[in-house]
mmCIF file with all atom_site columns, C-alpha atoms in Angstrom:
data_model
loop_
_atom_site.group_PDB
_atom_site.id
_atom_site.type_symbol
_atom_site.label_atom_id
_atom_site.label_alt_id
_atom_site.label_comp_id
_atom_site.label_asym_id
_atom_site.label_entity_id
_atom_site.label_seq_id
_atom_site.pdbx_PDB_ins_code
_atom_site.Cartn_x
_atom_site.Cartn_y
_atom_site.Cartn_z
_atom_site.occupancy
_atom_site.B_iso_or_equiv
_atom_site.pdbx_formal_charge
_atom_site.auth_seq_id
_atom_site.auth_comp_id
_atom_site.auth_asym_id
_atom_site.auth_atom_id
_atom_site.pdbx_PDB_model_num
ATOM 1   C CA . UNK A 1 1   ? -15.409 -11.659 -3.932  1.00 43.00 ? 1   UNK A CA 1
ATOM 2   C CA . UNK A 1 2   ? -11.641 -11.564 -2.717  1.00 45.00 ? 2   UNK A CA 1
ATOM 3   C CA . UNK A 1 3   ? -9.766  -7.956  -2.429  1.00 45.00 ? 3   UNK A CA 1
ATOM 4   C CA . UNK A 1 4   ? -6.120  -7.453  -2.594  1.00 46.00 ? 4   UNK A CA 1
ATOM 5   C CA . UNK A 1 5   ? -3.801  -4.631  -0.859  1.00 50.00 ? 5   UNK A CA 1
ATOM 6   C CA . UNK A 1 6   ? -3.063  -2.338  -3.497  1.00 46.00 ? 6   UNK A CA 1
ATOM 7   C CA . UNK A 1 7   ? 0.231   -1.181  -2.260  1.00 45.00 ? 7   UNK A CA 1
ATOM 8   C CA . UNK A 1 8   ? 1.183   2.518   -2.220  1.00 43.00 ? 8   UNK A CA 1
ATOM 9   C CA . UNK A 1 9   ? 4.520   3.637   -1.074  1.00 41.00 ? 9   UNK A CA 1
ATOM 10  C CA . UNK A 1 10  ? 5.243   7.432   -0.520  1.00 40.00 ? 10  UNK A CA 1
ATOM 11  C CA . UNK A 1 11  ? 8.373   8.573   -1.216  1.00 41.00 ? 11  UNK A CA 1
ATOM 12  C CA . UNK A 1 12  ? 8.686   10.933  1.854   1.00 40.00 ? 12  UNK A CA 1
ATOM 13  C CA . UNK A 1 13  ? 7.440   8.609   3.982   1.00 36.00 ? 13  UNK A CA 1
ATOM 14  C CA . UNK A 1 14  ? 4.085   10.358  5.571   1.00 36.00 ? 14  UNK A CA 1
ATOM 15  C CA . UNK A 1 15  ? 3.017   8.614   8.303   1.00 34.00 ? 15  UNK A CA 1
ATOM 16  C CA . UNK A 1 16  ? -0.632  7.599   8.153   1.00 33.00 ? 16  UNK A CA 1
ATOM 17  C CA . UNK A 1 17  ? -2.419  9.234   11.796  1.00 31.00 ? 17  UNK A CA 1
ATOM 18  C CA . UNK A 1 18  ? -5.336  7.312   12.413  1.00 33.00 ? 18  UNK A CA 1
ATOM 19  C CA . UNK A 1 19  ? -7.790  9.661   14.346  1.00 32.00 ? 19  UNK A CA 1
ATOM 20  C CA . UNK A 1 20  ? -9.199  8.368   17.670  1.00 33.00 ? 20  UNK A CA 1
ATOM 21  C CA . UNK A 1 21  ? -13.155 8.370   18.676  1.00 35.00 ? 21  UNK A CA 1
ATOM 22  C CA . UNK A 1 22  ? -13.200 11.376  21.198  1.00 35.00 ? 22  UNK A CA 1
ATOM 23  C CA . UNK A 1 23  ? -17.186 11.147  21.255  1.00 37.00 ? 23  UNK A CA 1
ATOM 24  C CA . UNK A 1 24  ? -18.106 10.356  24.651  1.00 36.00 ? 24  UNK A CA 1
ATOM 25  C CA . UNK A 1 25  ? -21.561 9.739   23.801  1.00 38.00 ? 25  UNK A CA 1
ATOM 26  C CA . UNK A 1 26  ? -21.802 6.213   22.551  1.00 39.00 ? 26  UNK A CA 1
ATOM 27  C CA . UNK A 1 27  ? -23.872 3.116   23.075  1.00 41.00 ? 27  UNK A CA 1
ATOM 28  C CA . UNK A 1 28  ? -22.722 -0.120  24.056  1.00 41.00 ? 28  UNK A CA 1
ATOM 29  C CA . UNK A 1 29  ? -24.010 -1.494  20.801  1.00 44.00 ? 29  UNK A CA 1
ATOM 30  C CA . UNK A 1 30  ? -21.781 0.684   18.541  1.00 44.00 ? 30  UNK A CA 1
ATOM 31  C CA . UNK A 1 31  ? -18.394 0.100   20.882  1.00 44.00 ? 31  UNK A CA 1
ATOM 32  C CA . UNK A 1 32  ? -19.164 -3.283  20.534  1.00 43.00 ? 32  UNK A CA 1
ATOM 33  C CA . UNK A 1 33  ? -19.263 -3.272  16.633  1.00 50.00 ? 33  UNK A CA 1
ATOM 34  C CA . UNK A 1 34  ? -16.182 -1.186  16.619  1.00 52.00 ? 34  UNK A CA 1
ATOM 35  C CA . UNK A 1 35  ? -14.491 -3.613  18.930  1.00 49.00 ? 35  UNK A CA 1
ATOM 36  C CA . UNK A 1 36  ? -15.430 -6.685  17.003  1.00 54.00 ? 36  UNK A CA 1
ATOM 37  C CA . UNK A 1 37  ? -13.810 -4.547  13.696  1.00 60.00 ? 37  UNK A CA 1
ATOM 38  C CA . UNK A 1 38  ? -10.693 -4.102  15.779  1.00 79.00 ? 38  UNK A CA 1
ATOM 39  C CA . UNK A 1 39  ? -10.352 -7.634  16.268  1.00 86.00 ? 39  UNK A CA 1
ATOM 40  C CA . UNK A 1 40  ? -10.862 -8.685  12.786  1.00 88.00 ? 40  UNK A CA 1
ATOM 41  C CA . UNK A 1 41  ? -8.624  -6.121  11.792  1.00 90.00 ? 41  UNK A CA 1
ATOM 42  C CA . UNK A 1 42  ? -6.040  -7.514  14.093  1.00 90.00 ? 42  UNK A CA 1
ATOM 43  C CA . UNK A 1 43  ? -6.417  -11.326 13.117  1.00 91.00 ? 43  UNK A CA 1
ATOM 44  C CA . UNK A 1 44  ? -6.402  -9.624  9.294   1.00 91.00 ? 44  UNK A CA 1
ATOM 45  C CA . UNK A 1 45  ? -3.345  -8.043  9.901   1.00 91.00 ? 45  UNK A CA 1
ATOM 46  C CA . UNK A 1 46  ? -1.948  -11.237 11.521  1.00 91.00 ? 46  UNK A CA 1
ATOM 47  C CA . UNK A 1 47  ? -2.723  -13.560 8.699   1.00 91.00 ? 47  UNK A CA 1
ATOM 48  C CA . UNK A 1 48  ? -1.656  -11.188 5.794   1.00 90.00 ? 48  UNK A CA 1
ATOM 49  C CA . UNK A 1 49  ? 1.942   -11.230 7.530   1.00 91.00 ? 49  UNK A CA 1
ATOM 50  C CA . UNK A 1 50  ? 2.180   -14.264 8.561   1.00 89.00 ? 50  UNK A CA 1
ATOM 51  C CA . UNK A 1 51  ? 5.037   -16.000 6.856   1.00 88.00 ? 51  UNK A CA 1
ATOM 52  C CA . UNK A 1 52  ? 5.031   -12.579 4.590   1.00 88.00 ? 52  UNK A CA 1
ATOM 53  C CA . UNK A 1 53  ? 8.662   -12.079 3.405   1.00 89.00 ? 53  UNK A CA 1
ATOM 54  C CA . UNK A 1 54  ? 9.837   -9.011  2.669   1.00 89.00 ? 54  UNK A CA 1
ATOM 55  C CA . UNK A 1 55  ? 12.804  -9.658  0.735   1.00 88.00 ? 55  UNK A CA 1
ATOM 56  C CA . UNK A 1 56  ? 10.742  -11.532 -1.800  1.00 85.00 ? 56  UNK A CA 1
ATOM 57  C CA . UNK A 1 57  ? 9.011   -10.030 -4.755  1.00 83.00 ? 57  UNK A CA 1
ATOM 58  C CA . UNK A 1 58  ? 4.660   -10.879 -4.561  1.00 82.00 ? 58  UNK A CA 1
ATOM 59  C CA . UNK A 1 59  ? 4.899   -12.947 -7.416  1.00 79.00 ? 59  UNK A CA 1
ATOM 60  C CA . UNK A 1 60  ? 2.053   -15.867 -7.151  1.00 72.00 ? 60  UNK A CA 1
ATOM 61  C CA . UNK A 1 61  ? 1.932   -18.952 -9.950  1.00 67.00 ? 61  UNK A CA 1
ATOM 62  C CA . UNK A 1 62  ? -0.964  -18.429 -11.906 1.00 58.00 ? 62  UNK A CA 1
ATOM 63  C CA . UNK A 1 63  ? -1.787  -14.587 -11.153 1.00 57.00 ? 63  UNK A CA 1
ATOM 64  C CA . UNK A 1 64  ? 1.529   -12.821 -11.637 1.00 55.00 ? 64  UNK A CA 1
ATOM 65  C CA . UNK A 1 65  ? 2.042   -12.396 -15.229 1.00 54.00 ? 65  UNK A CA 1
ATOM 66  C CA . UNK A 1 66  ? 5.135   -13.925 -16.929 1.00 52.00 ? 66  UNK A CA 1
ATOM 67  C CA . UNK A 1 67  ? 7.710   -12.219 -18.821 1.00 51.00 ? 67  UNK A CA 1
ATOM 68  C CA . UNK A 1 68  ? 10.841  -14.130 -21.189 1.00 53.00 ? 68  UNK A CA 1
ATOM 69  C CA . UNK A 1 69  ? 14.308  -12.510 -20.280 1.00 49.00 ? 69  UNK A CA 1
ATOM 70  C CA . UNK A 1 70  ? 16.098  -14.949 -22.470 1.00 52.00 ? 70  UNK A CA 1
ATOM 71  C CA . UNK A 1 71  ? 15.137  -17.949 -24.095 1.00 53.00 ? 71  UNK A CA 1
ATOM 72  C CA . UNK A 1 72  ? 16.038  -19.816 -20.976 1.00 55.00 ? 72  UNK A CA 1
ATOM 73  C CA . UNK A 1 73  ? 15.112  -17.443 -18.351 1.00 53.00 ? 73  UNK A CA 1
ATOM 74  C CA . UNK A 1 74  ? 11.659  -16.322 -17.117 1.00 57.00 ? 74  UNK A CA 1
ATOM 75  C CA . UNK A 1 75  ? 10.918  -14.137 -14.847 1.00 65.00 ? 75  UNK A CA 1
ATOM 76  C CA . UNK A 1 76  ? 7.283   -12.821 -13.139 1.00 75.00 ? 76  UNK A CA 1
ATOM 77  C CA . UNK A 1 77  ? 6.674   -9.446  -13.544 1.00 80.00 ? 77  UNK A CA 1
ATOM 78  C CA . UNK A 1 78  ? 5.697   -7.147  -10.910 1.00 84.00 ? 78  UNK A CA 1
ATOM 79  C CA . UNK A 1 79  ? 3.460   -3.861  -12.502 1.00 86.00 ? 79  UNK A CA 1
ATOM 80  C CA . UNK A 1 80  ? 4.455   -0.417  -10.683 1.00 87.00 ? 80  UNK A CA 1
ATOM 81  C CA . UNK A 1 81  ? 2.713   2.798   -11.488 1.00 89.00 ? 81  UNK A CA 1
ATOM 82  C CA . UNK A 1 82  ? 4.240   6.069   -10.884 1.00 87.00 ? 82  UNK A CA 1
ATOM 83  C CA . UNK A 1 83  ? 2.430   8.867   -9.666  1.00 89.00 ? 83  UNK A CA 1
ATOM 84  C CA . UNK A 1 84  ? 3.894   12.843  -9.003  1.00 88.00 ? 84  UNK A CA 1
ATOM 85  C CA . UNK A 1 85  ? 1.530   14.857  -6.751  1.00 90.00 ? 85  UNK A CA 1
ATOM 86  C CA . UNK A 1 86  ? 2.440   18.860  -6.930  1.00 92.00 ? 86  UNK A CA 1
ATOM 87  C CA . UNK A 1 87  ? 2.927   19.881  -3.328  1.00 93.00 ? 87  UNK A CA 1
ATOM 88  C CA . UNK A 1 88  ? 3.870   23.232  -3.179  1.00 94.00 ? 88  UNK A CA 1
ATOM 89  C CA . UNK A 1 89  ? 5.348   25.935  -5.739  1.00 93.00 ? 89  UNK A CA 1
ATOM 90  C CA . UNK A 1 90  ? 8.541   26.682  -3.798  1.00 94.00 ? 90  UNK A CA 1
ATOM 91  C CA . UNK A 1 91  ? 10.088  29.343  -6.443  1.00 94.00 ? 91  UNK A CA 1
ATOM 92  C CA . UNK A 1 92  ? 9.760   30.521  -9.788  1.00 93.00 ? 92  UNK A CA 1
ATOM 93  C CA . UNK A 1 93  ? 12.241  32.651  -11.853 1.00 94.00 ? 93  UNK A CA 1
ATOM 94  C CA . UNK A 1 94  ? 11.251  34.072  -14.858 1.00 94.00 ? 94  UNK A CA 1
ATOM 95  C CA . UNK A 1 95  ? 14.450  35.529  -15.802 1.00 95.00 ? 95  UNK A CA 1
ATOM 96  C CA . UNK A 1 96  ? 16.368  32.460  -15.965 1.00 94.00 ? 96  UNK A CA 1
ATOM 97  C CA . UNK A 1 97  ? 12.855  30.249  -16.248 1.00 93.00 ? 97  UNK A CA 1
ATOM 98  C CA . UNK A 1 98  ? 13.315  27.928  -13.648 1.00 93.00 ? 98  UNK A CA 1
ATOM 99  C CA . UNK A 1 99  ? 10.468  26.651  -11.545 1.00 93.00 ? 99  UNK A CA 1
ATOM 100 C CA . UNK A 1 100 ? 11.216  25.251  -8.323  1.00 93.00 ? 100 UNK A CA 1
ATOM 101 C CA . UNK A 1 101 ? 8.631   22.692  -6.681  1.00 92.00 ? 101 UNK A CA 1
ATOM 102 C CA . UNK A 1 102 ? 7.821   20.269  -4.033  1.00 92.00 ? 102 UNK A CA 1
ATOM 103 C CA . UNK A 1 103 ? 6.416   17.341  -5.314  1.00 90.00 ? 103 UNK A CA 1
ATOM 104 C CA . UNK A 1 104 ? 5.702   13.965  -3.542  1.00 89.00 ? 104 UNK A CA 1
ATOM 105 C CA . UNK A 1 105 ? 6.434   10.597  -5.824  1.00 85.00 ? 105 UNK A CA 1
ATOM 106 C CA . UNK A 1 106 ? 3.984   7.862   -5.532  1.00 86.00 ? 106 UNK A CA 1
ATOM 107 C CA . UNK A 1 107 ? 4.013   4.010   -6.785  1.00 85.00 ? 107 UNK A CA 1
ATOM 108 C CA . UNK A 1 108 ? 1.131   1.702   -6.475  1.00 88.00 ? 108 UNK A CA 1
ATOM 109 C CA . UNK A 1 109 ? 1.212   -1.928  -7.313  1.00 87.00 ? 109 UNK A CA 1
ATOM 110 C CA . UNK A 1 110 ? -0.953  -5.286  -6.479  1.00 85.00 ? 110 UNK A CA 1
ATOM 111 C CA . UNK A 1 111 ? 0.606   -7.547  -3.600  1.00 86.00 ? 111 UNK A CA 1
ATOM 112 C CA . UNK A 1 112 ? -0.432  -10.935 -4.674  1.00 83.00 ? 112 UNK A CA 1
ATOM 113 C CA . UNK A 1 113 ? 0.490   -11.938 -1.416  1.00 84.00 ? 113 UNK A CA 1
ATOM 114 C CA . UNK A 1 114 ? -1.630  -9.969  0.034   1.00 86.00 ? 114 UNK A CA 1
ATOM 115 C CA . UNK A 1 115 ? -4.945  -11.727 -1.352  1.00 85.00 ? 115 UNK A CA 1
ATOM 116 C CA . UNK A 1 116 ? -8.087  -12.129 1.178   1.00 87.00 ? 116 UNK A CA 1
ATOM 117 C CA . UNK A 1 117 ? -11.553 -12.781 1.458   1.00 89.00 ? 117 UNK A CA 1
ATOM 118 C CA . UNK A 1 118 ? -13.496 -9.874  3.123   1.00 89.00 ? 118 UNK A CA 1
ATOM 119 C CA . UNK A 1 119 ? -16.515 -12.450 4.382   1.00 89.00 ? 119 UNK A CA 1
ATOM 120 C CA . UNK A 1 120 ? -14.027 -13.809 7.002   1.00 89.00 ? 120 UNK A CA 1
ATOM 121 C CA . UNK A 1 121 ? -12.957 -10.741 8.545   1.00 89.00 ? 121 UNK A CA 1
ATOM 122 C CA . UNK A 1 122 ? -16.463 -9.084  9.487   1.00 88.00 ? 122 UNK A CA 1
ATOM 123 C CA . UNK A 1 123 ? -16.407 -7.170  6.084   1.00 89.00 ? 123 UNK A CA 1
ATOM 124 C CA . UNK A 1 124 ? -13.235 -5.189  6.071   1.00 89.00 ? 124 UNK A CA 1
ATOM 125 C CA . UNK A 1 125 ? -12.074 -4.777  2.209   1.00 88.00 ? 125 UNK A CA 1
ATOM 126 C CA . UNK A 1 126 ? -9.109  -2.245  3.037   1.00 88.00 ? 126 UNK A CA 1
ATOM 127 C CA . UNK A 1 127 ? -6.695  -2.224  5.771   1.00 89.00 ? 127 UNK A CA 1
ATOM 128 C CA . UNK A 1 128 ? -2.951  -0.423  6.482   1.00 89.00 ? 128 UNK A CA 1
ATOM 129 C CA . UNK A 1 129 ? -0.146  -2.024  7.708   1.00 89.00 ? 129 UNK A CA 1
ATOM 130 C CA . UNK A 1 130 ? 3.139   0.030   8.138   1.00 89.00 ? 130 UNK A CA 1
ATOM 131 C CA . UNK A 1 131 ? 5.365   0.258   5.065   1.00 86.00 ? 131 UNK A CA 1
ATOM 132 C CA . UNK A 1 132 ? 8.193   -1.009  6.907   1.00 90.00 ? 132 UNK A CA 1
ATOM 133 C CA . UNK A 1 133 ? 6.396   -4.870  7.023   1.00 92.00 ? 133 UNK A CA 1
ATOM 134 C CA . UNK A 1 134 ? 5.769   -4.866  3.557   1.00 91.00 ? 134 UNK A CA 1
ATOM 135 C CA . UNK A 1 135 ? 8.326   -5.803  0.391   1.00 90.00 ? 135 UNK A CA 1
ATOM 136 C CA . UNK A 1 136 ? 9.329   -2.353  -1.651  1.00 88.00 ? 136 UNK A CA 1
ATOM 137 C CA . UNK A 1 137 ? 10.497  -2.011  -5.100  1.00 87.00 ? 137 UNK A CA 1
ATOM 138 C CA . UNK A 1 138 ? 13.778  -0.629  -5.650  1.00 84.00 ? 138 UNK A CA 1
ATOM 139 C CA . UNK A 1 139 ? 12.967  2.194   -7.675  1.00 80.00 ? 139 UNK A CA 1
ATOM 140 C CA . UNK A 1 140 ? 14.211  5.368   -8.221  1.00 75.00 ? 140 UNK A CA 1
ATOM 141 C CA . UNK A 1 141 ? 13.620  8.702   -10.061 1.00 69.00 ? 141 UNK A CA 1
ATOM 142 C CA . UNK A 1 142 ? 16.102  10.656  -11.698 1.00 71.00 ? 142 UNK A CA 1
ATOM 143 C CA . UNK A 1 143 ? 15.958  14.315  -12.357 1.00 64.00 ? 143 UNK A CA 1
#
């Protein structure tokens, strides 16, 4: 079974924290299986970018679905979902009902580019790479 990155870009750009192992009582055993994750993490991360372009959309011939602009063009289309997550309730004002909130926007879509096979990398189905590597659609939400 192959698993994809499913892509999710947030729109005030949280940076994820990974948390580091401040348990000093390990075995040698368990440090070793962590270190052998690392590295198939690493050579993951290498191969999924490797000649990854950014600029281009993930479209893939034969798994991207097609769409007819015209009767002459045809495009690939690309499915983003849009997510809003209430943060905070920053204000609300009865009188003149208005409710003023934080909210974070979310959009999640299937890299087809991004395709691998979790049997060659010691297991891993899910890894993060830094929004900044990755190709972004050019969306935006108006109020």
């Amino acid at each position: 079974s192959y698993h994809h990155l499913s892509l999710i870009n947030i729109n005030n750009s949280l940076n994820t924290i990974q948390s580091l192992d401040t348990n000093l009582n390990f075995n040698w055993e368990s440090n070793l299986n962590r270190i052998t994750t690392d590295w198939a993490e690493k050579r993951l991360i290498k191969d999924l970018l490797y000649d990854y372009e950014k600029q281009s959309r993930p479209v893939v011939d034969g798994l991207t679905p097609r769409v007819y602009v015209t009767p002459i063009q045809i495009t690939q289309q690309i499915t983003v979902e849009f997510g809003l997550e209430l943060l905070q309730i920053l204000d609300l004002d009865e009188m003149d009902q208005i409710l003023t909130t934080s909210v974070r926007s979310l959009y999640k879509w299937i890299d087809h580019n991004l395709i691998w096979n979790p049997n060659e990398y010691g297991g891993i189905d899910s890894v993060t790479i830094p929004v900044e590597y990755l190709w972004i659609p050019d969306i935006s939400l108006y109020n």
